[in-house]
PDB file of C-alpha atoms in Angstrom:
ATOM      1  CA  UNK O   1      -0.085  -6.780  18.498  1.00  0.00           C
ATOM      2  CA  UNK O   2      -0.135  -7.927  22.358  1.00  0.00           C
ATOM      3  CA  UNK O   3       0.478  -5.206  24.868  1.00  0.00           C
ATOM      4  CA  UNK O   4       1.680  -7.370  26.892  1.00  0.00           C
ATOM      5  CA  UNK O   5       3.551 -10.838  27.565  1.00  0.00           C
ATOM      6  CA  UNK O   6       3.118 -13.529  30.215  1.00  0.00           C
ATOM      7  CA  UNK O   7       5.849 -16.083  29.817  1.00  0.00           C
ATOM      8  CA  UNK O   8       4.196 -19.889  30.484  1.00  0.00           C
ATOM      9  CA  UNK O   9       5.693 -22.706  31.042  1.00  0.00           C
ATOM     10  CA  UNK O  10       1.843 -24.769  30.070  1.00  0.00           C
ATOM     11  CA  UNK O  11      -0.825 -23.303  28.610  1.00  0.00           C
ATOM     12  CA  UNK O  12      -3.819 -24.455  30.678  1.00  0.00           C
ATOM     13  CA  UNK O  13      -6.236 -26.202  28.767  1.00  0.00           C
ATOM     14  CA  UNK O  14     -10.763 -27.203  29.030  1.00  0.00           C
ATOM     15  CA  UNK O  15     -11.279 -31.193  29.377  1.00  0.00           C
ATOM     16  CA  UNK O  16     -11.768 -30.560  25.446  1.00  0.00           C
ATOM     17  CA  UNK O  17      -8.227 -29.573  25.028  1.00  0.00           C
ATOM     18  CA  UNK O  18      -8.881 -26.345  23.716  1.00  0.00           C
ATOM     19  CA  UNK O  19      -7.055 -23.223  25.561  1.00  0.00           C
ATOM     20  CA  UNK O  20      -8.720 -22.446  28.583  1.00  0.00           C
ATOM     21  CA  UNK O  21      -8.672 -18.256  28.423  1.00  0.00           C
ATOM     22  CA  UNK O  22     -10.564 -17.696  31.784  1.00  0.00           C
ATOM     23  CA  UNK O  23      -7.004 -19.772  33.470  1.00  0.00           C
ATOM     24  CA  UNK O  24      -4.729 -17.526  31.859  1.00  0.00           C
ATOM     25  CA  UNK O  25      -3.199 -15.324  34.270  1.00  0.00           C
ATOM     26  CA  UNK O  26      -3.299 -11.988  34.337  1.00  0.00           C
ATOM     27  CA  UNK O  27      -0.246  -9.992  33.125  1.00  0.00           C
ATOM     28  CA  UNK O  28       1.584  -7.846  35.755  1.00  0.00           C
ATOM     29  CA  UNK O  29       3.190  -4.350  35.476  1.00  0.00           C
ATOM     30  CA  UNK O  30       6.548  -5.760  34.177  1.00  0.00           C
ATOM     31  CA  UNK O  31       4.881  -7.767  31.419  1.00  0.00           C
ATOM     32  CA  UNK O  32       4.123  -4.297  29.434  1.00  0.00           C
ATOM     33  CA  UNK O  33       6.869  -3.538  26.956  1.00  0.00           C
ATOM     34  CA  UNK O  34       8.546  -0.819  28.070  1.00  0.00           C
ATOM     35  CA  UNK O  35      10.643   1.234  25.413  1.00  0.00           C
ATOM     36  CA  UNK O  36      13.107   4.201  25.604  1.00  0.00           C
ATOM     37  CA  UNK O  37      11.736   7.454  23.816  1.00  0.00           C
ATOM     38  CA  UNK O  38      14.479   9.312  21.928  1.00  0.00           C
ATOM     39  CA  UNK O  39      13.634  12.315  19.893  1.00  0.00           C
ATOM     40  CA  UNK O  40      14.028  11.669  16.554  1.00  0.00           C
ATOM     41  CA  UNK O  41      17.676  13.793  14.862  1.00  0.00           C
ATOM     42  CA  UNK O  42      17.547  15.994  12.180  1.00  0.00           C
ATOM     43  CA  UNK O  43      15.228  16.976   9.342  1.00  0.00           C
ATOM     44  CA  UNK O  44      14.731  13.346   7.704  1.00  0.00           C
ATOM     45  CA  UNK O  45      14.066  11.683  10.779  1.00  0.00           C
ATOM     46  CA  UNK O  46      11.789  14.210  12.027  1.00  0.00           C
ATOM     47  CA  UNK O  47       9.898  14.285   8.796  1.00  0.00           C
ATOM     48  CA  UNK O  48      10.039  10.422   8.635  1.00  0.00           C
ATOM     49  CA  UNK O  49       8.771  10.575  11.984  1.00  0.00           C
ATOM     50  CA  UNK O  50       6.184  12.895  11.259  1.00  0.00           C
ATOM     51  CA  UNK O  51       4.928  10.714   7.885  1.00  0.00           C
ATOM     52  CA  UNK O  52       4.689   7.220  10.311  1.00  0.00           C
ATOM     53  CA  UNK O  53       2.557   9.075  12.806  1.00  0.00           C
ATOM     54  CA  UNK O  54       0.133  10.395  10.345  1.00  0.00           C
ATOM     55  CA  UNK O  55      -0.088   6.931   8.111  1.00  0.00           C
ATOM     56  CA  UNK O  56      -0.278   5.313  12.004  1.00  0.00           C
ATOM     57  CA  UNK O  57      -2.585   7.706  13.723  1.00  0.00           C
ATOM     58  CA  UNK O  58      -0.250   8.382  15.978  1.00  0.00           C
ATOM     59  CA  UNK O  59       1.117  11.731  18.581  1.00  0.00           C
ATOM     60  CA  UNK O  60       4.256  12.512  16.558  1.00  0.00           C
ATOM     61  CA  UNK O  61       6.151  12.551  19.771  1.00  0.00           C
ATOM     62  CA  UNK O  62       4.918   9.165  20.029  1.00  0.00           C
ATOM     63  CA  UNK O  63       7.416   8.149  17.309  1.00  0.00           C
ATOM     64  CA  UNK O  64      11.078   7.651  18.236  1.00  0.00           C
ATOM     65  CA  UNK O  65      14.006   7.549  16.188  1.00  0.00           C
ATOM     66  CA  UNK O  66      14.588   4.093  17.736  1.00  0.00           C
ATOM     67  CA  UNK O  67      10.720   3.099  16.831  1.00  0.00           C
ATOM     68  CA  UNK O  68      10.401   0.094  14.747  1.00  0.00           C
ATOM     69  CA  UNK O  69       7.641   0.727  12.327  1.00  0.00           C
ATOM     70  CA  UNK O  70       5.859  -2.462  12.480  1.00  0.00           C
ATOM     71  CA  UNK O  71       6.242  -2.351  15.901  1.00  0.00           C
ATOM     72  CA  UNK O  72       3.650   1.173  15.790  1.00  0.00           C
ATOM     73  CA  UNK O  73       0.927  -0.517  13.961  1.00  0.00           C
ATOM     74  CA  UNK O  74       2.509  -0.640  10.439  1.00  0.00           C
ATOM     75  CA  UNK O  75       1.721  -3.581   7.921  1.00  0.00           C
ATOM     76  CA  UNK O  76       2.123  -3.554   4.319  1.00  0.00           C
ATOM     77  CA  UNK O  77      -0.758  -1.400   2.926  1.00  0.00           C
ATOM     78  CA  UNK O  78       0.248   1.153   5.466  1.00  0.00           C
ATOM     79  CA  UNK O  79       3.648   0.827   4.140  1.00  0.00           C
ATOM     80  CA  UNK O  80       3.165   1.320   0.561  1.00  0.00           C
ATOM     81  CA  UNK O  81       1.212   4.568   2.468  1.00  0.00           C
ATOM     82  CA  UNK O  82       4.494   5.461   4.211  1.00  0.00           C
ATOM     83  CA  UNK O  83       6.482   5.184   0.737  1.00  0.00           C
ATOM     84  CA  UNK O  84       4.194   7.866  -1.426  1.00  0.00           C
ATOM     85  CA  UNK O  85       4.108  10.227   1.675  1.00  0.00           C
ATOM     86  CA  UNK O  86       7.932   9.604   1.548  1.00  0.00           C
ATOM     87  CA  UNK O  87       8.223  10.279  -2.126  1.00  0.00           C
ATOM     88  CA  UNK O  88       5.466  13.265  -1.823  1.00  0.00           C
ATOM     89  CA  UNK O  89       7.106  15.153   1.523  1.00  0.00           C
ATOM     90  CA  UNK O  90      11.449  14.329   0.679  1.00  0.00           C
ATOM     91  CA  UNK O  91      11.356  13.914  -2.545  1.00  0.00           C
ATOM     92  CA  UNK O  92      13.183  10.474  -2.567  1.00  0.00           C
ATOM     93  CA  UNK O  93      12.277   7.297  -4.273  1.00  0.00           C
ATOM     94  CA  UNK O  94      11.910   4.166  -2.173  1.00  0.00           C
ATOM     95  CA  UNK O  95      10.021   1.367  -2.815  1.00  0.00           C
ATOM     96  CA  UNK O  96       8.132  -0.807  -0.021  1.00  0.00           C
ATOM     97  CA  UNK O  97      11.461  -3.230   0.487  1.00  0.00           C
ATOM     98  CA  UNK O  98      13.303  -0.379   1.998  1.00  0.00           C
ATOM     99  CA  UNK O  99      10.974   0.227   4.832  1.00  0.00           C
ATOM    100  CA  UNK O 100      11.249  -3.549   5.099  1.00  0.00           C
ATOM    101  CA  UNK O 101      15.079  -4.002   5.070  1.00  0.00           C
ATOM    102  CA  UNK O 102      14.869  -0.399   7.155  1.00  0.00           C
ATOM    103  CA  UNK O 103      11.944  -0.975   9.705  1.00  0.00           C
ATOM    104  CA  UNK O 104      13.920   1.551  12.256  1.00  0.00           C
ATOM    105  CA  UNK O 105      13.474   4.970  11.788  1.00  0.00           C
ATOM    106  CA  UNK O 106      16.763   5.799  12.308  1.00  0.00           C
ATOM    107  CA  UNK O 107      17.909   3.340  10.052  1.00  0.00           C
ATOM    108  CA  UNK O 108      15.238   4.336   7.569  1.00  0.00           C
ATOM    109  CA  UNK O 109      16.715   7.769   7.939  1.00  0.00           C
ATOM    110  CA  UNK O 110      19.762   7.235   7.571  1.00  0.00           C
ATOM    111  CA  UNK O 111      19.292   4.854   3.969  1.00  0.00           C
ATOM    112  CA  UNK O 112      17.244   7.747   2.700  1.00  0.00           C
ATOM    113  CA  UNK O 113      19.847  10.227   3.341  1.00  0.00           C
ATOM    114  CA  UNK O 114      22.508   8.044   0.686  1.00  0.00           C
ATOM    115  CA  UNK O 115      19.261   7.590  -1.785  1.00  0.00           C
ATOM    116  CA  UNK O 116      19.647  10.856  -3.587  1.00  0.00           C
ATOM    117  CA  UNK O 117      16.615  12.698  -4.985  1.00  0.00           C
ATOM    118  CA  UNK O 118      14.156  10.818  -7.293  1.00  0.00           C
ATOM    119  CA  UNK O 119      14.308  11.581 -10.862  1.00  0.00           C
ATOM    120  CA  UNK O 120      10.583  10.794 -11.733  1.00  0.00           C
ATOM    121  CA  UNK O 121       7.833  13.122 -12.559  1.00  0.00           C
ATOM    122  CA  UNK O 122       5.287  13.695 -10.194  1.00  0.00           C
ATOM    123  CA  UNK O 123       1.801  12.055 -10.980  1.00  0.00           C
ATOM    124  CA  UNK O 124      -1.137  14.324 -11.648  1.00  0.00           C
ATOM    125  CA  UNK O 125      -4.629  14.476 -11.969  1.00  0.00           C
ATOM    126  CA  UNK O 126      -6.160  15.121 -15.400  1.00  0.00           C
ATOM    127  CA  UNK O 127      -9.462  16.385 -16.271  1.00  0.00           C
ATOM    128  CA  UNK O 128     -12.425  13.892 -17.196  1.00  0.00           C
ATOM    129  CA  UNK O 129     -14.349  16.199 -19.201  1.00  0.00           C
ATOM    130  CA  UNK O 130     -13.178  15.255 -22.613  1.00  0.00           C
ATOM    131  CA  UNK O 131     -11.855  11.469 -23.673  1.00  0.00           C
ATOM    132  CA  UNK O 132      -8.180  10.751 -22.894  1.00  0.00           C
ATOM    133  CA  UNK O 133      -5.816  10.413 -25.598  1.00  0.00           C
ATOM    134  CA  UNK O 134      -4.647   6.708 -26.505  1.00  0.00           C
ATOM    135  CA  UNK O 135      -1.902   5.131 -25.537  1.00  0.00           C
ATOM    136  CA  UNK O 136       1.136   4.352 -28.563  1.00  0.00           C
ATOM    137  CA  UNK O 137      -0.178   0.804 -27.572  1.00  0.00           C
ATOM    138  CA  UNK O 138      -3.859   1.511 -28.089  1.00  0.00           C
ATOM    139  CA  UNK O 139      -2.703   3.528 -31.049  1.00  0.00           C
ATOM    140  CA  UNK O 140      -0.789   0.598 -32.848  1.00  0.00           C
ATOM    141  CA  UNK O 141      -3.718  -1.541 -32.654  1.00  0.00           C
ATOM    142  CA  UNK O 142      -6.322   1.036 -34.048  1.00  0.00           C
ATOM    143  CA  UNK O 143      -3.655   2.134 -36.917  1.00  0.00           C
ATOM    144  CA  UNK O 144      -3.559  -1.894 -37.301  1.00  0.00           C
ATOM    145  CA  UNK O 145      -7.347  -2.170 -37.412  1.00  0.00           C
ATOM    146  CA  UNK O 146      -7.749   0.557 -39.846  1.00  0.00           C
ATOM    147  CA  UNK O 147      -4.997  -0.871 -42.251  1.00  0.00           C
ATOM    148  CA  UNK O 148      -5.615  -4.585 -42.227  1.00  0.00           C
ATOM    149  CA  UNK O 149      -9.297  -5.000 -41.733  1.00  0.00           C
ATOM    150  CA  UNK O 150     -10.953  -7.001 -39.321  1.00  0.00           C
ATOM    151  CA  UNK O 151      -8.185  -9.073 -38.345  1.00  0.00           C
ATOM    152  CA  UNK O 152      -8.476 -12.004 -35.614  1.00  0.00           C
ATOM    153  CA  UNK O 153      -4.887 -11.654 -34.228  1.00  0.00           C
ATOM    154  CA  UNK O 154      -5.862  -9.565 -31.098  1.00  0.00           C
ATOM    155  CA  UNK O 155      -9.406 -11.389 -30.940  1.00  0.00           C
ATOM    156  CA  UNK O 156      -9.846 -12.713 -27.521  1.00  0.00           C
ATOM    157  CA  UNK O 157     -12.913 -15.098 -27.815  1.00  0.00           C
ATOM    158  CA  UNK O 158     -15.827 -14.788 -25.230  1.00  0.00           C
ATOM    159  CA  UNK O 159     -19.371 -15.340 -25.708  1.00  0.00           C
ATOM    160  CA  UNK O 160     -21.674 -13.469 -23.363  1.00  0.00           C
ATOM    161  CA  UNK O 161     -25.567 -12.887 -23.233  1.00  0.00           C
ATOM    162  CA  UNK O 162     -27.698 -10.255 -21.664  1.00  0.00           C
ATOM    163  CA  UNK O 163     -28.870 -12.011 -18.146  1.00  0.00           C
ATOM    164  CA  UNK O 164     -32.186 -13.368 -18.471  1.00  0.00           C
ATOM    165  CA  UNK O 165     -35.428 -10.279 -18.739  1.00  0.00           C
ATOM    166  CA  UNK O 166     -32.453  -7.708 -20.012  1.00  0.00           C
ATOM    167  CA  UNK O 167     -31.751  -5.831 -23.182  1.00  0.00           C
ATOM    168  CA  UNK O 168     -29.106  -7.074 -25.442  1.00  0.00           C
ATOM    169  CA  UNK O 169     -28.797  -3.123 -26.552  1.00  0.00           C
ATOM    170  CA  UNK O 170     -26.614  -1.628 -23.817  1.00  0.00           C
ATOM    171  CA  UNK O 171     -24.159  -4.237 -24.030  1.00  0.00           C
ATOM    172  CA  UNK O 172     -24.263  -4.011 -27.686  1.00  0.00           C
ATOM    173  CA  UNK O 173     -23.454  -0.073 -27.508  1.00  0.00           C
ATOM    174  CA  UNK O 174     -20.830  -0.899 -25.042  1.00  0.00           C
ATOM    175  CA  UNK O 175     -19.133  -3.038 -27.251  1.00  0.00           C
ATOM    176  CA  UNK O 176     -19.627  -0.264 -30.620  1.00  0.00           C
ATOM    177  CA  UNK O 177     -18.150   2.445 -28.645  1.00  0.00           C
ATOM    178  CA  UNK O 178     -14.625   2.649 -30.219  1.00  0.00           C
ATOM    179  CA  UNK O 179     -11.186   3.175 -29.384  1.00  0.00           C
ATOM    180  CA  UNK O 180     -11.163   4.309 -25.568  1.00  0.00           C
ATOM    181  CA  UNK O 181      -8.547   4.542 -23.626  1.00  0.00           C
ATOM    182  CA  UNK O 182      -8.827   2.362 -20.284  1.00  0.00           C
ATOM    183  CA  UNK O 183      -7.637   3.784 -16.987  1.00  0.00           C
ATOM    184  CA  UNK O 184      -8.876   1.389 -14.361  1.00  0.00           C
TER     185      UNK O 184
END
């Protein structure tokens, strides 16, 4: 994002008719975007406020109510960033298209407010130490293994060798392992 604009009426080119950076003029003290600090109102907005300027590594009294949050720094990975702190810290369900269609944090605020509470568990971390539990999906298809046999319905076919001076036995062992449960 620029930090400042210098308004041209030609851009000066090199005899190549590329842009000629060392021509540009230097932007003067009214070319900096200037904007209006106000405190941001009430508990949303100052926890809203408080959210963008940790996602944006920013001084929270660096974030306005009037701050657009794009504007700050904010793209769409940060975003989806902004959204589970916002879930995590108020409690309300939003997905990313609200801080689009809301990029104000007033406005932001203010949508959040008529949202209501989210109704959806939390998600937690489970131990590793033993193997997870299938899925009902991964639990059809082993009760459907067990019943019917070897069955090429679910077969996807791929052929694949051990890369040349390698063991065919890991892969082999891989593939013998059972019913896991996947969770990447």
């Amino acid at each position: 994002m620029p930090a400042a604009y210098v308004a041209l009426d030609t851009l000066p080119l090199t005899p190549n008719g590329k842009l000629d950076r060392q021509a540009l003029p230097a932007p003067d003290g009214d070319a900096y975007a200037v904007r209006a600090y106000e405190a941001p109102q009430g508990e949303v907005e100052t926890a809203l406020a408080a959210i963008w300027a940790e996602v944006l590594n920013l001084d929270s009294e660096q974030v306005g109510r009037n701050d657009h949050f794009f504007d700050l720094g904010g793209h769409s990975l940060l975003a989806m960033r902004v959204v589970s702190r916002i879930r995590e810290v108020l409690g309300v369900e939003v997905g990313v298209t609200g801080l689009f269609e809301h990029p104000l944090l007033a406005s932001l605020a203010q949508s959040l407010t008529h949202a209501g509470r989210s109704n959806l568990p939390a998600i937690t971390v489970v131990s590793r130490e033993e193997p997870l539990p299938l899925s009902y999906a991964q639990q059809r298809l082993w009760f459907l293994s067990q019943m019917q046999g070897v069955s090429q319905a679910y077969h996807v076919p791929h052929a694949d060798g051990p890369a040349p001076g390698r063991s065919a036995e890991p892969s082999g062992t891989a593939a013998c392992a059972g019913p896991h449960r996947r969770t990447s």
